[in-house]
mmCIF file of C-alpha atoms in Angstrom:
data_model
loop_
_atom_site.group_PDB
_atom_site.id
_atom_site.type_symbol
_atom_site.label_atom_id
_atom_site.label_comp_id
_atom_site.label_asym_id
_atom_site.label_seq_id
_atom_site.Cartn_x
_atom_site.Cartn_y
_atom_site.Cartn_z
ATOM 1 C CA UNK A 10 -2.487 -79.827 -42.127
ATOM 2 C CA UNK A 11 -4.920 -79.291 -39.210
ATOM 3 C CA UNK A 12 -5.803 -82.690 -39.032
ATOM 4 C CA UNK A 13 -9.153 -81.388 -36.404
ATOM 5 C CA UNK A 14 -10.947 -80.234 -39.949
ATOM 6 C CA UNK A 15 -11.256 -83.860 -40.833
ATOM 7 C CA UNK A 16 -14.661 -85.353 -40.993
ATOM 8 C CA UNK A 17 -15.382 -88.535 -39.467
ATOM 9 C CA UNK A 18 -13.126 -90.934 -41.773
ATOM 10 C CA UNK A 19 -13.036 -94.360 -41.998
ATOM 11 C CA UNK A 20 -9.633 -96.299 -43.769
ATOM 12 C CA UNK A 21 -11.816 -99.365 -45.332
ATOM 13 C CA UNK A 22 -10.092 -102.820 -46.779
ATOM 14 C CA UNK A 23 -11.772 -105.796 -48.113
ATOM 15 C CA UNK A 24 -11.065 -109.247 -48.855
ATOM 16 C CA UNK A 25 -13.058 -111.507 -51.223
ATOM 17 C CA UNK A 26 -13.254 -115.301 -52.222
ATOM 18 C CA UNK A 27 -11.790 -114.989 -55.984
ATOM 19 C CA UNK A 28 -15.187 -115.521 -57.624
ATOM 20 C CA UNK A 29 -16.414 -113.114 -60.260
ATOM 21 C CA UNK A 30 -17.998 -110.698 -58.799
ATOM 22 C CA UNK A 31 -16.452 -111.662 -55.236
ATOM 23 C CA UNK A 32 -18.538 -112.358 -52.385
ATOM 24 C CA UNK A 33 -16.311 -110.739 -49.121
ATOM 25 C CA UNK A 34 -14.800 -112.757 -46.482
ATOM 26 C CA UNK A 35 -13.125 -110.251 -44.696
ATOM 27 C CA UNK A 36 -14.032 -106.235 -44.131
ATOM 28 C CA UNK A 37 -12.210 -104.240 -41.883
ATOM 29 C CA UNK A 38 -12.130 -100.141 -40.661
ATOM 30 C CA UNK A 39 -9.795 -98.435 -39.094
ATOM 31 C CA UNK A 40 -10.559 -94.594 -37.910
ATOM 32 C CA UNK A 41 -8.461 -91.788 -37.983
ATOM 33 C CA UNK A 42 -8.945 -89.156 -35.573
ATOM 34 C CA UNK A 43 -6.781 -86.590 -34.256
ATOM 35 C CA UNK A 44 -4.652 -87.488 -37.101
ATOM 36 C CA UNK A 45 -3.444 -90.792 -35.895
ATOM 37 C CA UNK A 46 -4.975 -94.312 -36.949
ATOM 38 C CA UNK A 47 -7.463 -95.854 -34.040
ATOM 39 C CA UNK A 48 -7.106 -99.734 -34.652
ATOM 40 C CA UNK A 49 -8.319 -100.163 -31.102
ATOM 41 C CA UNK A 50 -11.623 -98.937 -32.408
ATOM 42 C CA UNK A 51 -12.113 -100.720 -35.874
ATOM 43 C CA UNK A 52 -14.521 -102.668 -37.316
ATOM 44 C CA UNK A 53 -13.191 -106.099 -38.261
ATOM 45 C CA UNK A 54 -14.938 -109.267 -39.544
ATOM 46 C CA UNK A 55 -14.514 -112.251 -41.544
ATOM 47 C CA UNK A 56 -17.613 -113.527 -43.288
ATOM 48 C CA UNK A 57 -18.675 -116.875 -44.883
ATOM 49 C CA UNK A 58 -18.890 -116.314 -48.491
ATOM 50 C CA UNK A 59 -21.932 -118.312 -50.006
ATOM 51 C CA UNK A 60 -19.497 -119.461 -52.534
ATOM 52 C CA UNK A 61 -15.666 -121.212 -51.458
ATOM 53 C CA UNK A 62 -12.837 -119.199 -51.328
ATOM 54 C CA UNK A 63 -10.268 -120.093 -54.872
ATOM 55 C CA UNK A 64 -7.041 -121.415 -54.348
ATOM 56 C CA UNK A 65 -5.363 -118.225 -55.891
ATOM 57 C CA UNK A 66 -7.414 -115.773 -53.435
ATOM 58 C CA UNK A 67 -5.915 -118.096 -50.258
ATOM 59 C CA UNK A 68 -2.420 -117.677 -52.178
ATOM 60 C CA UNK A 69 -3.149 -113.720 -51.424
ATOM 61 C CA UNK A 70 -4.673 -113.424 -48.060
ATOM 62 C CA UNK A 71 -4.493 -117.009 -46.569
ATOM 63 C CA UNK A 72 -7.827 -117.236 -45.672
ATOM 64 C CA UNK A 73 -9.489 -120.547 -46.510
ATOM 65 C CA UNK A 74 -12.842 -121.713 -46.265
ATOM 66 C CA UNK A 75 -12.009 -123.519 -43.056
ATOM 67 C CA UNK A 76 -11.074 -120.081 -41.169
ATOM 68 C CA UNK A 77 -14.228 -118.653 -42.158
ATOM 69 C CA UNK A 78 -16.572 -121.874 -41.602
ATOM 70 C CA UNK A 79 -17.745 -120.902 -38.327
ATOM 71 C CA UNK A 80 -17.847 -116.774 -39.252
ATOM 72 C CA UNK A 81 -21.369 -115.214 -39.688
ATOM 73 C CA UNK A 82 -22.592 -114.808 -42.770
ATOM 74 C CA UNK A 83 -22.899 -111.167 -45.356
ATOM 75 C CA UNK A 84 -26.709 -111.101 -44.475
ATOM 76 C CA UNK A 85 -25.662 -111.230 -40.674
ATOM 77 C CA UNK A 86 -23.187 -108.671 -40.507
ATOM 78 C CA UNK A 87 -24.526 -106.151 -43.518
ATOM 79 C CA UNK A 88 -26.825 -104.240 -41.215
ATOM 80 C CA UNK A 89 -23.577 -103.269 -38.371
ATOM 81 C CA UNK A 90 -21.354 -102.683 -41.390
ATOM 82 C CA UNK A 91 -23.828 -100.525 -42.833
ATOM 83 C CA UNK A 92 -24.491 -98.713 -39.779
ATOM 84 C CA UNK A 93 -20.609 -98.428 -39.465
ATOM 85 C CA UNK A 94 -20.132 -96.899 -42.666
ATOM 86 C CA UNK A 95 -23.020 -94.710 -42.750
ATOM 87 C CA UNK A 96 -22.470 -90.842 -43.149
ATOM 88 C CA UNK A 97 -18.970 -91.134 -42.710
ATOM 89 C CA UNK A 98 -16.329 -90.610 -45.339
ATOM 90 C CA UNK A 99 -14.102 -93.844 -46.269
ATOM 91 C CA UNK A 100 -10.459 -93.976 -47.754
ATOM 92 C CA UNK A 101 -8.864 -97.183 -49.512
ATOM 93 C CA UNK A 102 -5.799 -97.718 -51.795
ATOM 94 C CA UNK A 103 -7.294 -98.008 -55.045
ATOM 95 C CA UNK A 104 -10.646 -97.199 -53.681
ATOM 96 C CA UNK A 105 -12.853 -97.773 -56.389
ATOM 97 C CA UNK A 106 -12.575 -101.560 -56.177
ATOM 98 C CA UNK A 107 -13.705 -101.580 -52.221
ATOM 99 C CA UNK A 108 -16.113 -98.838 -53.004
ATOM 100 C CA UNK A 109 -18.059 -101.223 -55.482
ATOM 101 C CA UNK A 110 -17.843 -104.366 -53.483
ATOM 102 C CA UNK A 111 -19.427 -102.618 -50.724
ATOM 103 C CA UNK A 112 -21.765 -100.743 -52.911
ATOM 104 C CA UNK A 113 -23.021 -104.160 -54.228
ATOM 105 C CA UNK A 114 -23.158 -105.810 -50.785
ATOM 106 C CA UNK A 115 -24.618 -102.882 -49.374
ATOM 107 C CA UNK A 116 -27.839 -101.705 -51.380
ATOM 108 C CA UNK A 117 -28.520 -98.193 -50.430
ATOM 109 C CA UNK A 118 -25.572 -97.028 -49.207
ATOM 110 C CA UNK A 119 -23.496 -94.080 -50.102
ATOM 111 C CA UNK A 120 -20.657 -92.761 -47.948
ATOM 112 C CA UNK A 121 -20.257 -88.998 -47.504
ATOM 113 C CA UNK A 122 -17.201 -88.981 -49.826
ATOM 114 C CA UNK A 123 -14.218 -90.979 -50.907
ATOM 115 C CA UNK A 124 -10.509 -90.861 -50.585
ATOM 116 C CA UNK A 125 -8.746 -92.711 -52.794
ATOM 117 C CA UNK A 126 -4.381 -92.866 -51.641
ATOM 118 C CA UNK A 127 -3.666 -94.091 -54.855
ATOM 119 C CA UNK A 128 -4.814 -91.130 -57.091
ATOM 120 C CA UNK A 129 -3.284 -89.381 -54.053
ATOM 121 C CA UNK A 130 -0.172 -90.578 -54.359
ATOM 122 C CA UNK A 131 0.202 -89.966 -57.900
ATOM 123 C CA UNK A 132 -0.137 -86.682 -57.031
ATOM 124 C CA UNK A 133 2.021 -86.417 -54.016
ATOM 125 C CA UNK A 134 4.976 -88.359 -55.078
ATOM 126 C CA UNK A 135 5.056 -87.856 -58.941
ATOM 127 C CA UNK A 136 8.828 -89.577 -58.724
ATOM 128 C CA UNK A 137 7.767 -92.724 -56.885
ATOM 129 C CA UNK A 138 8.940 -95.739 -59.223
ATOM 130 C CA UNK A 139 5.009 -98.023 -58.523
ATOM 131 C CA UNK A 140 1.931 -97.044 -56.724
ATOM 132 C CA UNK A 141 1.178 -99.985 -54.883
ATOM 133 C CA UNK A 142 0.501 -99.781 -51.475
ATOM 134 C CA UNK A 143 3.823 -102.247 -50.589
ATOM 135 C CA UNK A 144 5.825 -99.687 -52.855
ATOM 136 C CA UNK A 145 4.515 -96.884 -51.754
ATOM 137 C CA UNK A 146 4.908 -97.293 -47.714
ATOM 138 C CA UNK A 147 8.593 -97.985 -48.576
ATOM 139 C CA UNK A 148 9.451 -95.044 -50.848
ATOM 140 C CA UNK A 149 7.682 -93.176 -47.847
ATOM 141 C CA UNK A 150 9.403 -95.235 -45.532
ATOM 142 C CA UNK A 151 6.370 -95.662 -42.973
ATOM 143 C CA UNK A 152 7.304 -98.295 -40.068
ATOM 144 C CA UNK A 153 4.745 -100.951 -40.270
ATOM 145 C CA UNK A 154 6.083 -102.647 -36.770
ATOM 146 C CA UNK A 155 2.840 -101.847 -35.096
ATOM 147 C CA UNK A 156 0.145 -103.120 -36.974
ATOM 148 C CA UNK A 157 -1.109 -106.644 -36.213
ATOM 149 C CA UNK A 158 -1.620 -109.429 -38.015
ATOM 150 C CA UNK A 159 -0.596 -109.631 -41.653
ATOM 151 C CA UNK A 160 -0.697 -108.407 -44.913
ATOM 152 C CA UNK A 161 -3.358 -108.935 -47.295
ATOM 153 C CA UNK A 162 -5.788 -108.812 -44.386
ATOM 154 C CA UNK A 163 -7.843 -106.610 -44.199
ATOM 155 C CA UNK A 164 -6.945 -105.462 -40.862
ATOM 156 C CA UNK A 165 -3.346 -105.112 -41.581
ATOM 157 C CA UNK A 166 -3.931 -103.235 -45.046
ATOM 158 C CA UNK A 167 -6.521 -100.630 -43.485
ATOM 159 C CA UNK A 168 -4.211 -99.778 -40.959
ATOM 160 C CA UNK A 169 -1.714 -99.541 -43.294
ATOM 161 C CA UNK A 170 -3.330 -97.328 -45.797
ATOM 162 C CA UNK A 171 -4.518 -95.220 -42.597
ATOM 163 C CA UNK A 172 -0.559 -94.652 -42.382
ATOM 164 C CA UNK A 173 0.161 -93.640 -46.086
ATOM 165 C CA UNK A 174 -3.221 -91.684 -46.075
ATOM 166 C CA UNK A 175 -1.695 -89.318 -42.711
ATOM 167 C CA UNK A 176 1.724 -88.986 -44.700
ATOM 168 C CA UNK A 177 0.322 -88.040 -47.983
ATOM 169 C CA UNK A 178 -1.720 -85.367 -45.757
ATOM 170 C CA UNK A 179 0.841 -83.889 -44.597
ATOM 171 C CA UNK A 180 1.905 -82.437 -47.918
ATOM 172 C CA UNK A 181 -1.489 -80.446 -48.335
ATOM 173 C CA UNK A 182 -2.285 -77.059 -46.399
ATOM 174 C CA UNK A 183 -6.074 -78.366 -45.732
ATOM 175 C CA UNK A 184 -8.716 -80.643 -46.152
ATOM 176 C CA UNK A 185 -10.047 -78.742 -49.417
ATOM 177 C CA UNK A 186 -6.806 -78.985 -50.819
ATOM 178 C CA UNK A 187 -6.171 -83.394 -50.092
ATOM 179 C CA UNK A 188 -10.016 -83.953 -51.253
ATOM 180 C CA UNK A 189 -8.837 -81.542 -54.210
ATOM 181 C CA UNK A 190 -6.033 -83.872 -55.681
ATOM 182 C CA UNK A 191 -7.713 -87.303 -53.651
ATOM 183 C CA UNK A 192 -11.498 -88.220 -54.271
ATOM 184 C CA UNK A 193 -11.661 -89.808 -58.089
ATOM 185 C CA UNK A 194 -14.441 -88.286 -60.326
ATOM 186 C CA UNK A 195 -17.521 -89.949 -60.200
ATOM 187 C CA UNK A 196 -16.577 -92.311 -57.763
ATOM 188 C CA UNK A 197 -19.757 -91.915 -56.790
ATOM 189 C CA UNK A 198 -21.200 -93.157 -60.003
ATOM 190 C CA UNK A 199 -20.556 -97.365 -59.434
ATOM 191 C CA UNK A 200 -18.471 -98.520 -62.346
ATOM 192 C CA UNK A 201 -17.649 -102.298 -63.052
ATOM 193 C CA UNK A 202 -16.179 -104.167 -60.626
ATOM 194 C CA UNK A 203 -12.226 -104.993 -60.680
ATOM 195 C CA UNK A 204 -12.192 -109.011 -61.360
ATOM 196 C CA UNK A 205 -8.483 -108.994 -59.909
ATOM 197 C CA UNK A 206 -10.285 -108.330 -56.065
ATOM 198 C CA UNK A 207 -9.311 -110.995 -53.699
#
């Protein structure tokens, strides 16, 4: 894999409050370029949802309404996320569920494509015994002893994904060939939202 053919690629994670449909309290993006993760150069926020944050959602991520009292709100940080994610292809673990949050926070928007790791990694690793991203990074064995922070923030899990996203590459000659077996049909096409999303 030449990883200088890559577009400009953004790893995306979010975080949300438990309601149905979630309101976010934490986005974060993590570049890739040059074929390694650039966490130095992501965009990371927490937000204050206009709704509180459920008891089972803190059980996930630990955030609770307390940590994000004093964080801006959507309609304060929507324009710079927009303007981060515009034109640029993003990549999530089970992408379609961070793809429709953001395409309902962010009216308008449409990134240049989508990689989704988890349709990826069905492909890639047809023996792995679960597809979750915690499964996954250990049947690939990927050292997580950089990354800061946690998991289930979405900090920690971009970077992460970044990492299982740059081993699954490896396994394909070129870009044509990872979009090939990675970007879900009609992604682009918003479907319902996932009611499990933090």
């Amino acid at each position: 894999m030449d990883f200088g053919t890559w577009p400009h690629l953004l790893v995306v994670d979010v975080e949300g409050n438990g309601a149905t449909p979630p309101d976010l309290v934490e986005v974060a993006a993590v570049p890739i370029a040059a074929g390694r993760p650039v966490p130095e150069s992501a965009c990371r926020t927490l937000v204050r949802p206009p709704r509180p944050i459920t008891r089972f959602a803190t059980r996930v991520h630990r955030i609770t309404d307390q940590d994000v009292a004093g964080a801006p709100s959507w309609e304060e940080v929507a324009p710079a996320v927009h303007a981060h994610l515009r034109h640029t292809w993003i990549a999530a673990h089970n992408a379609g569920v961070d793809y429709n949050v953001l395409r309902r926070h962010l009216p308008g928007w449409k990134p240049a494509g989508v990689i989704d790791t988890l349709r990826l990694a069905r492909a890639t690793y047809p023996a792995a015994p679960r597809y979750t991203l915690d499964a996954l990074l250990a049947y690939a064995a990927i050292p997580l002893t950089g990354i800061g922070g946690r998991r289930h923030r979405a900090g920690f899990d971009a970077h992460a994904t970044a990492l299982l996203l740059l081993d699954l590459a490896r396994h394909y000659p070129s870009w044509d060939a990872l979009t090939a077996a990675a970007v879900p049909p009609r992604l682009a096409s918003p479907r319902h939202e996932e009611p499990t999303l933090w």
